[in-house]
Short mmCIF file of C-alpha atoms and ligand atoms in Angstrom, two decimals:
data_model
loop_
_atom_site.label_atom_id
_atom_site.label_comp_id
_atom_site.label_asym_id
_atom_site.label_seq_id
_atom_site.Cartn_x
_atom_site.Cartn_y
_atom_site.Cartn_z
CA MET Q 49 -0.42 0.23 0.06
CA ASN Q 50 1.26 3.46 -0.95
CA GLY Q 51 0.02 6.85 -0.12
CA LYS Q 52 -2.14 7.18 -2.94
CA ALA Q 53 -3.73 3.79 -2.41
CA LEU Q 54 -4.95 4.90 1.19
CA ALA Q 55 -7.38 7.29 -0.58
CA TRP Q 56 -9.07 8.92 2.64
CA CYS Q 57 -11.97 11.02 1.84
CA VAL Q 58 -11.31 14.19 3.32
CA ASN Q 59 -12.14 17.79 1.81
CA GLY Q 60 -14.22 16.42 -0.87
CA GLY Q 61 -12.00 12.95 -1.60
CA LYS Q 62 -8.67 15.11 -1.50
CA ARG Q 63 -5.95 13.92 0.33
CA LEU Q 64 -3.70 16.99 1.53
CA ALA Q 65 -1.07 14.85 3.49
CA THR Q 66 2.42 15.87 1.38
CA LEU Q 67 4.82 14.39 3.80
CA GLY Q 68 5.70 10.53 4.20
CA ASN Q 69 8.65 10.06 1.99
CA PRO Q 70 12.49 11.20 2.28
CA GLN Q 71 12.53 14.02 -0.25
CA GLU Q 72 9.63 15.90 1.33
CA THR Q 73 10.80 15.12 4.61
CA ILE Q 74 14.28 16.55 3.84
CA GLN Q 75 13.23 19.61 1.84
CA ILE Q 76 11.04 20.85 5.08
CA LEU Q 77 13.83 19.91 7.49
CA GLN Q 78 16.30 21.75 5.29
CA LYS Q 79 13.96 24.84 4.87
CA HIS Q 80 13.50 25.47 8.59
CA ASP Q 81 17.36 24.59 9.32
CA PHE Q 82 16.16 21.97 11.43
CA HIS Q 83 18.83 20.00 13.83
CA PHE Q 84 17.91 16.94 15.27
CA GLN Q 85 18.15 16.58 18.88
CA LYS Q 86 19.39 13.23 20.35
CA LYS Q 87 18.02 13.64 23.71
CA PHE Q 88 14.59 13.77 22.40
CA GLY Q 89 14.77 10.35 20.34
CA GLN Q 90 13.96 12.15 17.12
CA ASN Q 91 13.41 9.75 14.48
CA PHE Q 92 10.97 10.57 11.68
CA LEU Q 93 9.16 8.23 9.62
CA VAL Q 94 9.54 8.46 5.91
CA ASP Q 95 7.41 5.37 4.74
CA THR Q 96 3.76 5.86 3.74
CA HIS Q 97 3.23 2.05 4.13
CA VAL Q 98 4.01 2.07 7.24
CA LEU Q 99 1.93 5.62 8.24
CA GLY Q 100 -0.89 3.60 6.74
CA LYS Q 101 -0.42 0.32 8.98
CA ILE Q 102 -0.43 2.36 12.26
CA VAL Q 103 -3.35 4.46 11.39
CA GLU Q 104 -4.91 1.45 10.41
CA ALA Q 105 -3.96 -0.74 13.47
CA ALA Q 106 -5.38 2.17 15.55
CA GLU Q 107 -8.65 1.81 14.13
CA VAL Q 108 -8.94 5.62 13.54
CA GLY Q 109 -12.61 6.57 12.52
CA GLU Q 110 -14.30 9.90 11.67
CA ASN Q 111 -15.98 10.52 15.25
CA ASP Q 112 -12.48 10.10 17.26
CA PHE Q 113 -10.05 12.01 19.29
CA ILE Q 114 -6.56 10.93 18.99
CA LEU Q 115 -3.58 12.24 21.30
CA GLU Q 116 -0.62 11.98 19.30
CA ILE Q 117 2.30 12.18 21.44
CA GLY Q 118 5.48 14.02 19.73
CA PRO Q 119 4.48 14.86 16.09
CA GLY Q 120 7.97 15.65 15.12
CA ILE Q 121 7.28 17.78 11.63
CA GLY Q 122 3.66 16.62 11.57
CA THR Q 123 3.90 13.63 8.93
CA MET Q 124 2.06 11.20 11.15
CA THR Q 125 -0.49 13.84 12.69
CA GLN Q 126 -1.19 14.60 8.66
CA TYR Q 127 -2.67 10.86 8.57
CA LEU Q 128 -4.24 11.32 11.33
CA CYS Q 129 -5.85 14.36 10.78
CA GLU Q 130 -7.34 13.09 7.49
CA ARG Q 131 -9.36 10.38 9.39
CA ALA Q 132 -10.30 11.66 12.90
CA LYS Q 133 -12.46 14.20 14.23
CA LYS Q 134 -9.80 15.76 16.14
CA VAL Q 135 -6.15 15.36 17.10
CA LEU Q 136 -4.19 17.06 19.76
CA ALA Q 137 -0.74 16.83 19.18
CA VAL Q 138 1.97 17.43 22.16
CA GLU Q 139 5.67 18.09 21.11
CA ILE Q 140 8.26 18.64 23.43
CA ASP Q 141 10.92 20.43 20.79
CA LYS Q 142 10.51 24.39 20.73
CA ASN Q 143 12.15 24.06 17.13
CA LEU Q 144 9.14 21.90 15.73
CA ILE Q 145 6.63 24.25 16.67
CA PRO Q 146 6.87 26.68 13.50
CA VAL Q 147 7.55 23.57 11.28
CA LEU Q 148 4.51 21.71 12.40
CA LYS Q 149 2.40 25.38 11.96
CA GLU Q 150 3.24 25.16 8.20
CA THR Q 151 2.77 21.19 7.49
CA LEU Q 152 -0.68 21.27 9.37
CA SER Q 153 -1.91 24.59 8.16
CA PRO Q 154 -4.37 22.84 5.43
CA TYR Q 155 -6.09 20.84 8.85
CA SER Q 156 -8.51 22.77 11.17
CA ASN Q 157 -9.34 19.75 13.43
CA VAL Q 158 -5.86 19.99 15.05
CA GLU Q 159 -4.30 21.41 17.91
CA ILE Q 160 -0.53 21.50 18.86
CA ILE Q 161 0.71 21.62 22.59
CA GLN Q 162 4.40 22.40 23.11
CA GLY Q 163 5.36 20.37 26.31
CA ASP Q 164 6.46 17.21 28.06
CA ILE Q 165 3.89 14.55 27.69
CA LEU Q 166 4.61 13.62 30.87
CA ARG Q 167 3.73 16.55 32.29
CA GLN Q 168 0.29 16.71 31.12
CA ASP Q 169 -3.11 15.87 32.69
CA ILE Q 170 -4.40 13.66 30.25
CA ALA Q 171 -7.21 12.73 32.06
CA GLU Q 172 -8.04 16.19 31.84
CA ILE Q 173 -7.56 16.65 27.78
CA ALA Q 174 -10.04 13.51 27.58
CA LYS Q 175 -12.26 15.38 29.86
CA LYS Q 176 -11.57 18.74 27.67
CA TYR Q 177 -11.57 17.06 24.29
CA ASN Q 178 -13.72 13.91 24.36
CA GLY Q 179 -16.43 14.54 26.95
CA GLY Q 180 -14.34 11.95 29.49
CA LYS Q 181 -14.67 9.37 26.80
CA PRO Q 182 -12.28 6.88 26.23
CA ILE Q 183 -9.73 8.55 23.65
CA LYS Q 184 -7.20 6.86 21.41
CA VAL Q 185 -3.55 7.63 21.83
CA VAL Q 186 -1.29 7.25 18.53
CA ALA Q 187 2.79 7.77 18.61
CA ASN Q 188 5.98 7.33 16.94
CA LEU Q 189 7.54 7.18 20.55
CA PRO Q 190 10.98 8.75 21.77
CA TYR Q 191 12.65 5.38 22.61
CA TYR Q 192 14.48 6.94 25.84
CA ILE Q 193 10.86 6.89 27.49
CA THR Q 194 8.80 4.31 25.91
CA THR Q 195 8.23 2.62 29.09
CA PRO Q 196 7.47 5.80 31.29
CA ILE Q 197 4.75 7.25 28.78
CA ILE Q 198 3.04 3.63 28.40
CA MET Q 199 3.06 2.84 31.95
CA SER Q 200 1.85 6.18 33.15
CA LEU Q 201 -0.91 6.18 30.55
CA PHE Q 202 -2.24 3.02 32.39
CA GLU Q 203 -1.27 3.31 35.76
CA SER Q 204 -3.10 7.06 35.92
CA ARG Q 205 -6.46 5.55 34.93
CA VAL Q 206 -6.68 8.17 32.06
CA PRO Q 207 -10.01 6.86 30.46
CA LEU Q 208 -8.44 4.61 27.13
CA GLU Q 209 -9.68 2.74 24.09
CA ASN Q 210 -6.42 2.05 22.88
CA VAL Q 211 -2.36 2.90 22.68
CA THR Q 212 -0.91 2.20 19.30
CA VAL Q 213 2.75 3.07 19.42
CA MET Q 214 5.98 2.67 17.56
CA VAL Q 215 8.78 1.27 20.03
CA GLN Q 216 11.80 -0.54 19.61
CA LYS Q 217 10.87 -4.07 18.77
CA GLU Q 218 12.53 -6.02 21.68
CA VAL Q 219 10.49 -3.62 23.76
CA ALA Q 220 7.28 -4.89 21.92
CA ASP Q 221 8.50 -8.40 21.95
CA ARG Q 222 8.67 -7.76 25.89
CA MET Q 223 5.18 -6.20 26.07
CA LYS Q 224 3.54 -9.31 24.02
CA ALA Q 225 5.60 -12.51 25.70
CA LYS Q 226 3.84 -15.20 27.72
CA PRO Q 227 5.34 -17.01 30.76
CA GLY Q 228 8.46 -19.00 30.17
CA THR Q 229 9.92 -17.02 27.50
CA LYS Q 230 13.41 -15.30 27.39
CA ASP Q 231 11.33 -11.92 26.49
CA TYR Q 232 9.06 -12.35 29.58
CA GLY Q 233 9.23 -10.09 32.62
CA ALA Q 234 7.62 -7.19 34.50
CA LEU Q 235 6.81 -5.07 31.49
CA SER Q 236 4.57 -8.12 30.10
CA LEU Q 237 2.69 -8.83 33.17
CA ALA Q 238 2.30 -4.54 33.60
CA VAL Q 239 1.27 -4.22 29.77
CA GLN Q 240 -1.04 -7.46 30.11
CA TYR Q 241 -2.68 -6.51 33.38
CA TYR Q 242 -3.93 -2.94 31.54
CA ALA Q 243 -4.29 -3.95 28.32
CA GLU Q 244 -4.31 -7.00 25.26
CA PRO Q 245 -1.45 -6.14 23.13
CA TYR Q 246 -1.58 -6.84 19.28
CA LEU Q 247 1.97 -6.69 17.04
CA ALA Q 248 0.67 -4.58 14.27
CA ALA Q 249 3.90 -4.45 12.02
CA ASN Q 250 7.38 -4.71 12.05
CA VAL Q 251 9.47 -1.74 10.52
CA PRO Q 252 13.00 -1.55 9.64
CA PRO Q 253 15.54 1.28 10.33
CA ASN Q 254 15.26 2.67 6.94
CA CYS Q 255 12.05 3.91 7.31
CA PHE Q 256 13.14 6.69 9.38
CA ILE Q 257 15.61 9.69 9.27
CA PRO Q 258 17.79 9.66 10.63
CA ARG Q 259 17.92 5.50 11.10
CA PRO Q 260 17.80 4.02 14.37
CA ARG Q 261 20.55 1.52 15.38
CA VAL Q 262 17.77 -1.12 16.17
CA GLY Q 263 14.62 -2.56 14.62
CA SER Q 264 11.37 -1.34 15.41
CA ALA Q 265 7.53 -2.59 15.60
CA VAL Q 266 3.81 -0.99 15.67
CA ILE Q 267 2.06 -2.50 18.96
CA ARG Q 268 -1.56 -1.74 19.69
CA LEU Q 269 -2.76 -2.03 23.40
CA THR Q 270 -6.29 -2.21 23.90
CA ALA Q 271 -7.52 -1.24 27.08
CA ARG Q 272 -9.28 -3.72 29.27
CA THR Q 273 -12.41 -3.06 30.56
CA GLU Q 274 -12.13 -5.40 33.65
CA PRO Q 275 -8.67 -6.68 34.98
CA PRO Q 276 -8.07 -10.04 33.77
CA VAL Q 277 -7.71 -11.79 37.07
CA PRO Q 278 -9.19 -10.33 40.38
CA VAL Q 279 -6.67 -8.79 42.84
CA GLN Q 280 -6.96 -7.46 46.60
CA ASP Q 281 -4.23 -5.54 46.36
CA GLU Q 282 -2.75 -4.31 42.64
CA ARG Q 283 -0.01 -2.42 44.53
CA LEU Q 284 1.27 -5.40 46.37
CA MET Q 285 1.17 -7.50 43.13
CA PHE Q 286 3.30 -5.00 41.05
CA ARG Q 287 5.75 -5.10 43.96
CA LEU Q 288 5.91 -8.83 43.81
CA ILE Q 289 6.21 -8.73 40.12
CA ARG Q 290 9.12 -6.02 40.23
CA ALA Q 291 10.98 -8.42 43.02
CA SER Q 292 10.78 -11.56 40.99
CA PHE Q 293 12.20 -9.71 38.13
CA ASN Q 294 14.21 -7.66 39.57
CA GLN Q 295 16.55 -10.88 40.92
CA ARG Q 296 15.30 -13.13 37.89
CA ARG Q 297 17.87 -15.86 38.14
CA LYS Q 298 16.89 -16.12 41.86
CA THR Q 299 14.12 -18.23 43.15
CA LEU Q 300 10.83 -16.59 44.00
CA GLN Q 301 11.27 -16.91 47.39
CA ASN Q 302 14.84 -15.51 47.52
CA ALA Q 303 13.81 -12.54 45.43
CA ILE Q 304 11.05 -11.51 47.44
CA ALA Q 305 12.52 -12.10 50.84
CA ASN Q 306 15.52 -9.90 49.51
CA SER Q 307 13.56 -7.47 48.04
CA SER Q 308 13.80 -4.03 49.93
CA GLU Q 309 9.95 -2.79 48.68
CA LEU Q 310 8.69 -6.25 50.63
CA PRO Q 311 8.48 -6.78 54.41
CA TYR Q 312 8.00 -10.83 54.38
CA SER Q 313 10.95 -13.14 55.77
CA LYS Q 314 12.46 -16.24 53.89
CA GLU Q 315 10.32 -18.32 55.90
CA GLU Q 316 6.98 -16.32 55.70
CA THR Q 317 7.76 -16.34 52.09
CA GLY Q 318 8.31 -19.94 51.98
CA GLN Q 319 5.19 -20.62 53.46
CA VAL Q 320 3.31 -18.74 51.16
CA ILE Q 321 4.66 -20.28 47.96
CA GLN Q 322 3.98 -23.67 49.65
CA GLU Q 323 0.09 -22.78 49.96
CA ALA Q 324 0.02 -21.59 46.77
CA GLY Q 325 0.72 -25.10 45.85
CA LEU Q 326 4.15 -23.53 43.72
CA SER Q 327 7.04 -25.52 44.28
CA PRO Q 328 9.77 -24.21 46.31
CA SER Q 329 12.25 -23.77 43.55
CA VAL Q 330 10.02 -21.84 41.27
CA ARG Q 331 11.14 -18.71 39.68
CA GLY Q 332 8.97 -15.78 39.05
CA GLU Q 333 9.71 -16.00 35.18
CA LYS Q 334 7.02 -19.21 35.02
CA LEU Q 335 4.39 -17.45 36.64
CA GLY Q 336 1.54 -15.75 35.04
CA LEU Q 337 -0.63 -13.18 36.40
CA ALA Q 338 -3.00 -15.44 37.76
CA GLU Q 339 -0.62 -16.73 40.00
CA PHE Q 340 1.08 -13.25 41.05
CA ALA Q 341 -2.54 -12.13 41.91
CA ALA Q 342 -3.06 -15.17 43.78
CA LEU Q 343 0.19 -14.89 45.93
CA ALA Q 344 -0.44 -11.16 46.42
CA ASP Q 345 -3.85 -12.34 47.84
CA ARG Q 346 -2.25 -14.89 50.14
CA PHE Q 347 0.44 -12.24 51.42
CA LEU Q 348 -2.28 -9.67 52.13
CA GLN Q 349 -3.90 -12.52 54.21
CA CYS Q 350 -0.71 -13.60 56.43
CA GLY Q 351 0.03 -9.88 57.10
CA GLU Q 352 -3.73 -9.32 58.53
N1 SAM R 17 6.02 11.75 15.04
C1 SAM R 17 6.93 11.77 13.67
C2 SAM R 17 7.38 10.90 13.17
O1 SAM R 17 6.65 9.58 13.41
O2 SAM R 17 7.80 11.07 12.41
C3 SAM R 17 8.18 11.97 15.05
C4 SAM R 17 8.73 10.56 16.07
S1 SAM R 17 10.10 10.85 16.75
C5 SAM R 17 10.33 8.99 17.19
C6 SAM R 17 9.80 11.25 18.55
C7 SAM R 17 8.99 12.55 18.74
O3 SAM R 17 8.76 12.92 19.84
C8 SAM R 17 10.19 13.84 18.51
O4 SAM R 17 9.62 14.87 17.66
C9 SAM R 17 10.29 14.47 19.71
O5 SAM R 17 10.80 15.65 19.61
C10 SAM R 17 9.30 14.02 20.41
N2 SAM R 17 9.44 14.28 21.90
C11 SAM R 17 10.37 13.48 22.99
N3 SAM R 17 10.38 13.72 24.19
C12 SAM R 17 9.10 13.87 24.31
C13 SAM R 17 8.16 14.28 25.39
N4 SAM R 17 8.80 14.01 26.98
N5 SAM R 17 7.12 15.04 25.25
C14 SAM R 17 6.64 15.41 23.86
N6 SAM R 17 7.15 15.14 22.80
C15 SAM R 17 8.44 14.26 22.90
#
């Protein structure tokens, strides 16, 4: 699929998007004398096929409000504006604001905020722009803060429908990993507690300017309306999960007993593990969400 084949109906059937290929991107960067800032994780997408895949995976519809994180020069923003009702784009780099004003000038359904996404009140944004209804988030994320951005969206209970993001391939693999595999860890459990992951595309380095050193992937995280497992104390469950994977090679019993975040002795931990019907030598990497939830409930009981 190329840019033309997408043929989105906008402004009487005409597509206005001009970005999405290396020539246009280089031209606009030169025109504004833009210099990439490594500290902001700037790798701009220059592939219409991948851009199409992202908006398709996000299931962007004409009634949707979309929050875009890090619009860069506005490449994906143009694609989003052509499909969604309203787009709000949050960009940290002041030098990109004049560029965005130019590239997004054909669109009346976009607003730009200059600032750090981690400092925005996203629940307030959902309230103001979408009447508090669940929003869709789309981003080619700056890789240096992928995990904090995703976790803060889910943990702060922002009303979310889905989050469709370009991340490092290795991070996408960790998000969707199952117990007992090499990629499985605390991130897999946290993401899968809040959302259902779906890998939409693998993206090679040559789809970006400048090229990143690693492969990338587009992953959609569809927010769950209910937690997949019942647990009395979520925070305790996540402390147990972090403890298990901080010392991945240790047994679950030693990892929990050694954790500075948890008050349990080796004996107490051993007893809870036994009561849960698990082997004394089990490692956290073998346990799924249901088992961590059951362990958390048992630890809670023994502390009462
Ligand atoms: N969306 C553009 C694209 O696909 O071509 C740019 C993607 S680039 C990987 C990441 C973008 O996020 C950059 O424009 C960068 O300046 C911006 N950014 C980095 N840190 C940010 C933050 N904390 N808040 C908002 N934007 C940020």
